[in-house]
Coordinates of C-alpha atoms and ligand atoms in Angstrom, one line a residue:
X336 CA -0.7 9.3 -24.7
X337 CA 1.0 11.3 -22.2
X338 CA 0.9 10.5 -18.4
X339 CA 2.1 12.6 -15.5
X340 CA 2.5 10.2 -12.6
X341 CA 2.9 12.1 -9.1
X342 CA 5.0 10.6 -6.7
X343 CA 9.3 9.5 -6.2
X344 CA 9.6 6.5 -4.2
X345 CA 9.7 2.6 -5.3
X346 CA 5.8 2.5 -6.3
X347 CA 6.1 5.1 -8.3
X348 CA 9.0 4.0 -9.8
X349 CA 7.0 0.2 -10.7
X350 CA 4.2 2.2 -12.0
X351 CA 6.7 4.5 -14.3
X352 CA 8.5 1.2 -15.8
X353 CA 4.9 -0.6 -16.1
X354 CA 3.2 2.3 -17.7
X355 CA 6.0 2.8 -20.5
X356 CA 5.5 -1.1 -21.7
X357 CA 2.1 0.1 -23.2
X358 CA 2.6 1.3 -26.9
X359 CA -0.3 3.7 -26.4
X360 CA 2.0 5.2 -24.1
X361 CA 4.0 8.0 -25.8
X362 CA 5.2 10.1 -23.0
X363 CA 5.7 9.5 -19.1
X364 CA 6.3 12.3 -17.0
X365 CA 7.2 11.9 -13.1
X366 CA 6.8 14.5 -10.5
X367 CA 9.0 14.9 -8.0
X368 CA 10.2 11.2 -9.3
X369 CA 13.5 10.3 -7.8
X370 CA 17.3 9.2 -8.9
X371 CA 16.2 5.5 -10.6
X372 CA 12.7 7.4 -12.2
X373 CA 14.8 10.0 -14.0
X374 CA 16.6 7.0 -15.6
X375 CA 13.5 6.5 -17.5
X376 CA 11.2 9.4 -17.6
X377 CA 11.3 12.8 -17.2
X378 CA 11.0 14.5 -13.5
X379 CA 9.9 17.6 -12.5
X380 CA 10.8 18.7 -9.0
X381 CA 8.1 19.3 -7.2
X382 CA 7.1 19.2 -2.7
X383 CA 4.0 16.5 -3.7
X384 CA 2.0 18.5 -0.5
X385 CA 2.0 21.6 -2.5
X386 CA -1.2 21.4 -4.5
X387 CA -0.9 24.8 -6.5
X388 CA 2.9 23.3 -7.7
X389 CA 1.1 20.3 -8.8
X390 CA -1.8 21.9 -11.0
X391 CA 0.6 24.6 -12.0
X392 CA 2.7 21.0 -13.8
X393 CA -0.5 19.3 -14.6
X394 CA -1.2 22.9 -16.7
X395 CA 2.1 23.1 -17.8
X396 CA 2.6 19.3 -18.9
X397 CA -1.3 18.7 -20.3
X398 CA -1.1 15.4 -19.7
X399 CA -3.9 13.2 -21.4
X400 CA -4.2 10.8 -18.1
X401 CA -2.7 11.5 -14.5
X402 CA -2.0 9.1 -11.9
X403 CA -1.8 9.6 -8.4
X404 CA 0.9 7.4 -6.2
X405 CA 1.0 8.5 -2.6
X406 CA -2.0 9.3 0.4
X407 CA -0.6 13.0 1.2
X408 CA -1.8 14.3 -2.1
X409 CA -4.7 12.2 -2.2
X410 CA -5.8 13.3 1.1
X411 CA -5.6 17.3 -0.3
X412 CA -7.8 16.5 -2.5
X413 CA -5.6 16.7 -5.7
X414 CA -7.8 14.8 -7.7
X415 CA -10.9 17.0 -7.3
X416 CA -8.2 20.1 -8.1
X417 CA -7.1 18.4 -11.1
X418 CA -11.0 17.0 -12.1
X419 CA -12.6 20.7 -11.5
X420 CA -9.4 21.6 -14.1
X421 CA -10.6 19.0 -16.6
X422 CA -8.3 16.7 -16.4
X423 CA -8.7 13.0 -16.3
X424 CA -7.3 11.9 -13.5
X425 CA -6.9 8.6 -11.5
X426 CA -7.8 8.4 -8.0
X427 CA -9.9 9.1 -5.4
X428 CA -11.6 12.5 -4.7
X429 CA -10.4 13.9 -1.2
X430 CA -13.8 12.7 0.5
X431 CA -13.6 8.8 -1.1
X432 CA -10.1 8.9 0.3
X433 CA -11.0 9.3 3.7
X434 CA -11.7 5.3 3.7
X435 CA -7.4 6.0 4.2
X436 CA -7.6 8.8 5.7
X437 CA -9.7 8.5 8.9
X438 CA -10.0 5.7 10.7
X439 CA -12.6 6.5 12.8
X440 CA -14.9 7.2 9.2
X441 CA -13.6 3.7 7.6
X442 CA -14.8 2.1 10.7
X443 CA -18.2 3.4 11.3
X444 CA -18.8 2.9 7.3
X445 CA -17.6 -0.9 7.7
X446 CA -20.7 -1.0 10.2
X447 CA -22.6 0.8 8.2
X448 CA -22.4 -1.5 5.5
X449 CA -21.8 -5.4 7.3
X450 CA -18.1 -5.1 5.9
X451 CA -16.0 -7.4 8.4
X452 CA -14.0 -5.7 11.1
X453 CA -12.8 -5.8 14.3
X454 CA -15.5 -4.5 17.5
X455 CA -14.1 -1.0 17.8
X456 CA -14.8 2.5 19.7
X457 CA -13.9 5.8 18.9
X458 CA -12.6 8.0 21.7
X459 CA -12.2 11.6 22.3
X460 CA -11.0 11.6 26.2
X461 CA -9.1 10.0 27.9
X462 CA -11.7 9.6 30.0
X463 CA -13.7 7.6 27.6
X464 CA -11.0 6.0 26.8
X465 CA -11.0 4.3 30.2
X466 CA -14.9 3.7 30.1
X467 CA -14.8 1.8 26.9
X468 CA -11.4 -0.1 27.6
X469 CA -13.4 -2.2 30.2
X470 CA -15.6 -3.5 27.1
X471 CA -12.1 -4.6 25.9
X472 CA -10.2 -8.2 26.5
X473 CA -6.7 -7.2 26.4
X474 CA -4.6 -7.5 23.8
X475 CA -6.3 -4.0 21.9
X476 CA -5.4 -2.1 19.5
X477 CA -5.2 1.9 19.8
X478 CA -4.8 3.9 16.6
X479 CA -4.8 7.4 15.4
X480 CA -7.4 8.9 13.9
X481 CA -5.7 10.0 10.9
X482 CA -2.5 9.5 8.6
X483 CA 0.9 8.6 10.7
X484 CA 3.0 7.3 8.2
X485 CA 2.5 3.6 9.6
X486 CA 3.6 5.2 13.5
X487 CA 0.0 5.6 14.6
X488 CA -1.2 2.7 15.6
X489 CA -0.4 0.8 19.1
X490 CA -0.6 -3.2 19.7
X491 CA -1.4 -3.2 23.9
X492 CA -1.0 -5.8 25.9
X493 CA -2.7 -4.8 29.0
X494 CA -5.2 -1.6 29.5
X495 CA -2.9 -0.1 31.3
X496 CA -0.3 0.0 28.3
X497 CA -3.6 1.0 26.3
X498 CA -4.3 4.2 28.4
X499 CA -0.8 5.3 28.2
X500 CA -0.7 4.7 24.3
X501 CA -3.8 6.6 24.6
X502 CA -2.5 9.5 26.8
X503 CA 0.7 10.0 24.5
X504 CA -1.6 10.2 21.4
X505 CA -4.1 12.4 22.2
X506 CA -0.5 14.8 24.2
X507 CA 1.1 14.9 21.0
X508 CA 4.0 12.6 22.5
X509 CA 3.5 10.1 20.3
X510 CA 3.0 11.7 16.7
X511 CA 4.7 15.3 17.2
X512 CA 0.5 16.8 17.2
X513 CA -1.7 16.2 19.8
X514 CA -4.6 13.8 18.4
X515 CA -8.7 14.7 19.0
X516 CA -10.1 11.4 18.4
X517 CA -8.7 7.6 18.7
X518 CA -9.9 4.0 17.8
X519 CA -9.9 1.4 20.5
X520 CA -10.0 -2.3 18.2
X521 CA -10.2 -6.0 19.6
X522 CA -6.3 -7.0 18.9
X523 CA -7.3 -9.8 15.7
X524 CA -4.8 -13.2 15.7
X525 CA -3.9 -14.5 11.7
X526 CA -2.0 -13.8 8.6
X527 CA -2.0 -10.3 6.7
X528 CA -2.5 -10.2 3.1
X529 CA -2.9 -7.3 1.1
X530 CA -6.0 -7.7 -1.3
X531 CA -6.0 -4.9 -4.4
X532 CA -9.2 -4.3 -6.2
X533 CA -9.5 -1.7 -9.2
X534 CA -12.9 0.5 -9.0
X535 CA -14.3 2.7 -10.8
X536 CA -17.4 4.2 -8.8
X537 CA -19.4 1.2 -9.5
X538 CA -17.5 -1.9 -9.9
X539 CA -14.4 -3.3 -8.2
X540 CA -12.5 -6.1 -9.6
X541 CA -9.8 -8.2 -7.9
X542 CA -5.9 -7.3 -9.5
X543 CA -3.8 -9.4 -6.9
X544 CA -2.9 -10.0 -3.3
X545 CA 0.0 -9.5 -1.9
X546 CA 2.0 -9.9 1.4
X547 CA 3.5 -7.0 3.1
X548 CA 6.4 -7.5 6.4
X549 CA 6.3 -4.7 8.1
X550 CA 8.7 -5.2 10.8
X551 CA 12.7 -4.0 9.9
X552 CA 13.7 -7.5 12.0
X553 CA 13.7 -10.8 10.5
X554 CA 11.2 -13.0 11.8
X555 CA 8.6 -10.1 11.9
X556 CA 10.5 -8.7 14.7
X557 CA 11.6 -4.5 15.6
X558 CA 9.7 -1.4 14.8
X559 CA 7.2 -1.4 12.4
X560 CA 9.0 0.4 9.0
X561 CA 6.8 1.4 5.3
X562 CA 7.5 -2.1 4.5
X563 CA 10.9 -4.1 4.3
X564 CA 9.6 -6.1 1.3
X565 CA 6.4 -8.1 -0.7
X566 CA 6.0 -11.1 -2.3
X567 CA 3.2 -12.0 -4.6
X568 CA 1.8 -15.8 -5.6
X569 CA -1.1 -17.3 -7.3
X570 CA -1.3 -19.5 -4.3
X571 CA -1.2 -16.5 -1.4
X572 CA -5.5 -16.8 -1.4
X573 CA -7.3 -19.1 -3.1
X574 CA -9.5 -18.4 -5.8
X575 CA -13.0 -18.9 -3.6
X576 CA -11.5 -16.7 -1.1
X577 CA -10.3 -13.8 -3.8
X578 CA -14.2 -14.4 -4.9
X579 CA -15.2 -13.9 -1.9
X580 CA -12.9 -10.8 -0.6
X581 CA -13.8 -9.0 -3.9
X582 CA -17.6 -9.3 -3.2
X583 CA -18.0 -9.1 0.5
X584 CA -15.2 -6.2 0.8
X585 CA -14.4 -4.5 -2.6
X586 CA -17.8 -4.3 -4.1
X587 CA -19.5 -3.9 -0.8
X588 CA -17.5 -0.7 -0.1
X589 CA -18.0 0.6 -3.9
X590 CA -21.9 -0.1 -2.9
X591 CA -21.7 1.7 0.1
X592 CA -19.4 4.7 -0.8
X593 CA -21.7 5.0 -4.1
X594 CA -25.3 4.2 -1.7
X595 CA -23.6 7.6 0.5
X596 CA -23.0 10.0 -2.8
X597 CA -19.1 9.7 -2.5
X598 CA -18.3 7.6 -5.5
X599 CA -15.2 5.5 -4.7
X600 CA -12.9 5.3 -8.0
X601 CA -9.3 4.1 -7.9
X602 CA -7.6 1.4 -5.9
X603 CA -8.6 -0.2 -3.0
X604 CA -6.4 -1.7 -0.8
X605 CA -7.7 -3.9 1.7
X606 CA -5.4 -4.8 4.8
X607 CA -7.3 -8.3 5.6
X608 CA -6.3 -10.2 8.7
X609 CA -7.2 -13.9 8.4
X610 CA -8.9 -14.9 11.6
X611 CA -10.6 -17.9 12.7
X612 CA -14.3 -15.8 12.6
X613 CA -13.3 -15.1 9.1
X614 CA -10.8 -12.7 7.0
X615 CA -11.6 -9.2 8.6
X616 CA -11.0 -6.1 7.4
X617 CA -7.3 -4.2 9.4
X618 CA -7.8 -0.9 7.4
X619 CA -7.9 0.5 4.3
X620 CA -5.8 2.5 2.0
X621 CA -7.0 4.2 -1.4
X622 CA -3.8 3.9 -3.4
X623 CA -1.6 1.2 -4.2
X624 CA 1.2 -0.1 -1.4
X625 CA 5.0 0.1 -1.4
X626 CA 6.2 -2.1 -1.9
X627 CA 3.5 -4.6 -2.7
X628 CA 3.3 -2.7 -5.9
X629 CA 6.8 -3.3 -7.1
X630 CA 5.7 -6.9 -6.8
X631 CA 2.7 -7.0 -8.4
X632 CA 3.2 -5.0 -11.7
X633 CA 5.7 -7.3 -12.4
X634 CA 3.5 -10.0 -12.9
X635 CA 0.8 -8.2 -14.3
X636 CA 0.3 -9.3 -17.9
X637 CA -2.6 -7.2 -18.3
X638 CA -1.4 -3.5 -19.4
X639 CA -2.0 -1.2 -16.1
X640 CA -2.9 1.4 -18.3
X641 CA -6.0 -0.4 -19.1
X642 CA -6.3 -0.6 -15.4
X643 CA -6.0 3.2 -15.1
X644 CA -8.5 4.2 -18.1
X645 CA -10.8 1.3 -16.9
X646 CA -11.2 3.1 -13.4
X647 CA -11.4 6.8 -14.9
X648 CA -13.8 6.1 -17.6
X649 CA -16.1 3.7 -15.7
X650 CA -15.6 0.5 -18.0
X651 CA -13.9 -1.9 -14.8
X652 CA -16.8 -4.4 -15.5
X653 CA -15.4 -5.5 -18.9
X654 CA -12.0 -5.7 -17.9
X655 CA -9.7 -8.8 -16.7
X656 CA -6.8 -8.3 -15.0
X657 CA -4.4 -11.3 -15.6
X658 CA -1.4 -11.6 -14.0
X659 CA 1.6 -14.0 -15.1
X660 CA 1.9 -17.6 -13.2
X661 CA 4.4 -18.3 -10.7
X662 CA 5.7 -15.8 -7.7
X663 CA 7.1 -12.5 -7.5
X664 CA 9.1 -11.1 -4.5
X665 CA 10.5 -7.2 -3.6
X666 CA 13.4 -6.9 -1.3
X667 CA 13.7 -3.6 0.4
X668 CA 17.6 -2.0 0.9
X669 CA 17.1 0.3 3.3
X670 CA 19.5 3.3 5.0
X671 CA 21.5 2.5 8.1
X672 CA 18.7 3.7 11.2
X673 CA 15.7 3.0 8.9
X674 CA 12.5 3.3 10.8
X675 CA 14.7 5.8 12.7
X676 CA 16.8 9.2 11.6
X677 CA 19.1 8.5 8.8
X678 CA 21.3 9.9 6.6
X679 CA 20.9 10.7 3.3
X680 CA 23.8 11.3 0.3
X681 CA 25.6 8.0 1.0
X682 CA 27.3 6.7 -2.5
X683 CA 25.8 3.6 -3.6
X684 CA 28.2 1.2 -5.9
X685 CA 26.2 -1.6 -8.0
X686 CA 23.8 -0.4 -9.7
X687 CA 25.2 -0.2 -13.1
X688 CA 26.1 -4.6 -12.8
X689 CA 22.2 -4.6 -11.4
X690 CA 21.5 -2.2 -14.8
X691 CA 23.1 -4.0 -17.2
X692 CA 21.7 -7.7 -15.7
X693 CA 17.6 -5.5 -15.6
X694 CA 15.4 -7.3 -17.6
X695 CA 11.2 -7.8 -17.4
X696 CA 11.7 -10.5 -14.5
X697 CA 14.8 -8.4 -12.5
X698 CA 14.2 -5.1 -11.9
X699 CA 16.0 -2.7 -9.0
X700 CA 13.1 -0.2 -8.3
X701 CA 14.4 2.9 -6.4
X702 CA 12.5 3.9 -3.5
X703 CA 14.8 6.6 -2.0
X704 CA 17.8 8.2 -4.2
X705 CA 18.5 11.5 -5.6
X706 CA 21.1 12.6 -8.4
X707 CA 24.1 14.4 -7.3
X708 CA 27.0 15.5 -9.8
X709 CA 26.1 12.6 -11.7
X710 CA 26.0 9.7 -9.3
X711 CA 23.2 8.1 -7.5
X712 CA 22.6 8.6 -3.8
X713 CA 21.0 7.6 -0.7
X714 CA 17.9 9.8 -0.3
X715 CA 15.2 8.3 1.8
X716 CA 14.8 5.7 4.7
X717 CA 14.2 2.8 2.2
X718 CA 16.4 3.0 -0.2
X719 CA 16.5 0.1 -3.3
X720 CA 13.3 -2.5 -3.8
X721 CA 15.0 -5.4 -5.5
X722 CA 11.8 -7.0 -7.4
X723 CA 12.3 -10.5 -9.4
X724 CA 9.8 -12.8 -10.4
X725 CA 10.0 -16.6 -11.8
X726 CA 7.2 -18.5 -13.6
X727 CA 8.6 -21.5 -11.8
X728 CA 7.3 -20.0 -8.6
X729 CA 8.8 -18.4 -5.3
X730 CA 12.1 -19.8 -4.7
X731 CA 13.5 -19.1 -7.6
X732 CA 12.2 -15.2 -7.4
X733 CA 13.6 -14.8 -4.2
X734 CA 17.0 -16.2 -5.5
X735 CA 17.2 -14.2 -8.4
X736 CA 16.3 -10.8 -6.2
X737 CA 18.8 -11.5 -3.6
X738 CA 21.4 -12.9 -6.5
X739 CA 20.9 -8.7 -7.7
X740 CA 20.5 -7.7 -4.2
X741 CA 24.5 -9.3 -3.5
X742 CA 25.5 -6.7 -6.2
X743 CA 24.4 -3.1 -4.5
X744 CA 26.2 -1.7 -1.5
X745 CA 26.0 1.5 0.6
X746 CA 27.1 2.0 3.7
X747 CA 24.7 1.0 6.4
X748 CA 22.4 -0.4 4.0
X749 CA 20.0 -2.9 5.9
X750 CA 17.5 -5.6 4.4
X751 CA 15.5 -8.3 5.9
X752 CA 17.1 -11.9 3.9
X753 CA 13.8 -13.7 5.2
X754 CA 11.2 -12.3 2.6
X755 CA 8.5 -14.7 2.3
X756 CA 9.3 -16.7 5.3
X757 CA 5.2 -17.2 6.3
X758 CA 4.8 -18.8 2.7
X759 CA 8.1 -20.9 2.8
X760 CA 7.5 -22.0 6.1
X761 CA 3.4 -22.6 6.4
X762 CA 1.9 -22.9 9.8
X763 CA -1.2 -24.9 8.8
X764 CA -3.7 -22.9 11.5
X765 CA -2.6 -19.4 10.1
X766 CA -3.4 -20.7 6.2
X767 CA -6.3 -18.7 5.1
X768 CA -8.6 -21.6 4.1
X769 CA -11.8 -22.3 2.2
X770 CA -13.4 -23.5 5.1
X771 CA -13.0 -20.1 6.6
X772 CA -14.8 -18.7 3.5
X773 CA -17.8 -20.5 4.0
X774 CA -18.6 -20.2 7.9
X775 CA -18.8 -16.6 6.9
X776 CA -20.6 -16.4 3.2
Ligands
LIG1135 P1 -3.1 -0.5 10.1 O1 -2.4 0.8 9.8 O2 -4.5 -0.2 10.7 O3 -3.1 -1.5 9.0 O4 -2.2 -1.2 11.2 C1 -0.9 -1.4 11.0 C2 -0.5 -2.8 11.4 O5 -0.9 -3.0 12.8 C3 -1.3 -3.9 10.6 O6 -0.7 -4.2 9.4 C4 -1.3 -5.0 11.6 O7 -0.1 -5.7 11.6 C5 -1.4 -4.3 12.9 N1 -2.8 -4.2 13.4 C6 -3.7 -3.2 13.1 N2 -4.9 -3.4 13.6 C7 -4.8 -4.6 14.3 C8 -5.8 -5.4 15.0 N3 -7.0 -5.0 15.2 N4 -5.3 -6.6 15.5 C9 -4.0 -7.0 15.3 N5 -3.1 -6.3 14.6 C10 -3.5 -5.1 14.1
LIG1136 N1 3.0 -1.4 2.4 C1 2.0 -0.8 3.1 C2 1.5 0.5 2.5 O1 1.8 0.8 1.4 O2 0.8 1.2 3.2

């Protein structure tokens, strides 16, 4: 079977590697892909917001399956272009991705449908904006409406600091366009996990959790970033609470989206915050994250592209996805500036020690490089994702990705060494517990 895989950062790259351990797998074709995919598959150039280049590939390539990494094509509505086509694709259609790509609609379905979330109001004046901050104990939240690459949303501490945020959003200041509609959200208190769930229209099924840290500064400190690394362990939720997330959030939303005629097939990623009411739903995105990803295929046991047919052909009910025991972990090497202006084309020396030492459990996924007269190069903000996994659990992962990690320079390169740090270091009241399952079941 052939796949086209759209997308070139560190995801992609996971999903690539994954993809080609299947023997059903014949061909896997990557567009644009990036300097590390090209070691493995075939890439086709390609700007992934151009949807005529990408159906002029998909017609070119015939692919028997594609699969759709990043939001910006998502949100286009490349998968209805590619399904009116005939092809099978997998993802969601443009209106089952706005669950990502509007706010404002993700939030009035969670009330819609009882799906836990934070009290919120959507503004579109400033002058609204003032009326419904007085319902608000500070700390809020204010957030674009729309995608913002992870820059559009504002923790306040006072209204005051709100109403600016606000001003600055809705003048363009902010986000470079000026924004028509806002979300004011209760500021939520816990710990973050990333929950994954594969659906297919009808079902969703739990894959794995994962945590994110978004901050570039260790300790959770600096500008928020994509994501400066992941871990993933069998111990990150327990099993009630994964139960319970997959029923009260996954399948709830799969209800909902299917109960309003916009079937939601593909995967669901639920940002949950763990709060003393109860986990609660932060947002959601329709694809998998970067670089949670990187972490979880490699402990996936079960083959993704069961995961991928599963979702396209409706069958998610019958499948299991198992993932190996222990702890993985993804290290992000990012460019010197990252969340900031940087410069790309920096040499980056390593990579063939890193190569030579790869193997199923040490893996340097690329996120950001390009090929140039031969050699690899800095292309991208983050850079390198450093994934290693152990069976024996999380500090020997994070050993072994750092061990690889020692190996790779380039100049300015960045990287947080504190990966993990939350589950290393357990603060007993932020530990999402059973007993917070049941007061809300
Ligand atoms: P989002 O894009 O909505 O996930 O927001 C990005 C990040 O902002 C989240 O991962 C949280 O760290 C933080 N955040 C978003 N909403 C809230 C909230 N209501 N309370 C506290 N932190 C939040
Ligand atoms: N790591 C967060 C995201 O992919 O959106």
């Amino acid at each position: 079977m052939k796949v086209l895989v759209i997308g070139g950062g560190g995801r992609e790259h996971a999903i690539v590697w994954s993809l080609q351990k299947s023997d059903r797998v014949t061909e896997v074709v990557c567009a644009p892909g990036n300097g590390g995919i090209a070691a493995i598959a075939r890439c086709i150039p390609v700007d992934v917001a151009s949807l005529a280049d990408l159906i002029a590939i998909a017609e070119h390539e015939q692919p028997a399956l594609t699969v759709v990494g990043p939001e910006l094509p998502l949100s286009l509505g490349i998968v209805d272009a590619l399904q009116q086509r005939g092809f099978k694709v997998f993802g969601p259609t443009q209106a089952a991705a706005r669950l990502e790509t509007s706010k404002a609609f993700a939030k009035q379905f969670m009330q819609r449908h009882g799906i836990p979330t934070a009290a919120y109001a959507v503004c579109t004046s400033l002058e609204q904006v003032r009326e419904e901050l007085t319902r608000f104990a500070p700390a809020v939240v204010v957030k674009a409406d729309g995608l913002a690459a992870g820059k559009g949303v504002i923790l306040c501490t006072t209204h005051a600091e709100a109403e600016a945020a606000a001003a600055e959003l809705f003048s363009g200041a902010l986000l470079g366009t000026s924004q028509t509609e806002l979300i004011l959200e209760e500021f939520l208190e816990g710990e973050e996990v990333s929950f994954f769930a594969l659906c297919d229209g009808q079902h969703a099924i739990a894959i794995a959790s994962a945590q994110d840290h978004k901050r570039i500064g260790e300790g959770d400190t600096g500008p928020n970033t994509g994501g400066m690394g992941a871990y993933s362990t069998d111990g990150l939720i327990t099993p009630a609470m994964r139960t319970w997330l997959t029923h009260h959030v996954a399948q709830k939303t799969v209800d909902g989206m299917s109960a309003e005629s916009i079937p939601f097939s593909g995967i669901l990623f639920c940002g949950i915050m763990m709060t003393p009411r109860g986990p609660m739903v932060l947002e959601f995105n329709t694809r998998f994250g970067d670089p949670e990803t990187q972490a979880i295929l490699m402990r996936m046991e079960t083959e993704l592209l069961d995961l991928f047919l599963a979702a396209v052909d409706g069958t998610a009910d019958t499948l299991v996805v198992r993932m190996k025991p222990g702890a993985s972990v993804c290290v992000i090497a990012a460019s010197g500036g990252y969340p900031g202006k940087v410069v790309n084309g920096k040499s980056i020396s390593g990579l063939e020690a890193v190569s030579a030492m790869a193997s199923d459990e040490n893996f340097v996924f690329h996120s950001g490089t390009a090929l140039q007269d031969g050699t690899i190069v800095t292309a991208g903000g983050r850079v390198l994702a450093i994934t290693a996994m152990s069976s024996q659990g999380l500090e020997p992962a994070l050993a072994s990705a750092y061990a690889t990690l020692a190996n790779i320079h380039f100049e300015g390169m960045q990287f947080r060494r504190d990966i993990a740090w939350r589950a290393l270091n357990p603060a007993p009241e932020t530990q999402p517990t059973l007993k917070v399952v049941a007061s809300n079941s």
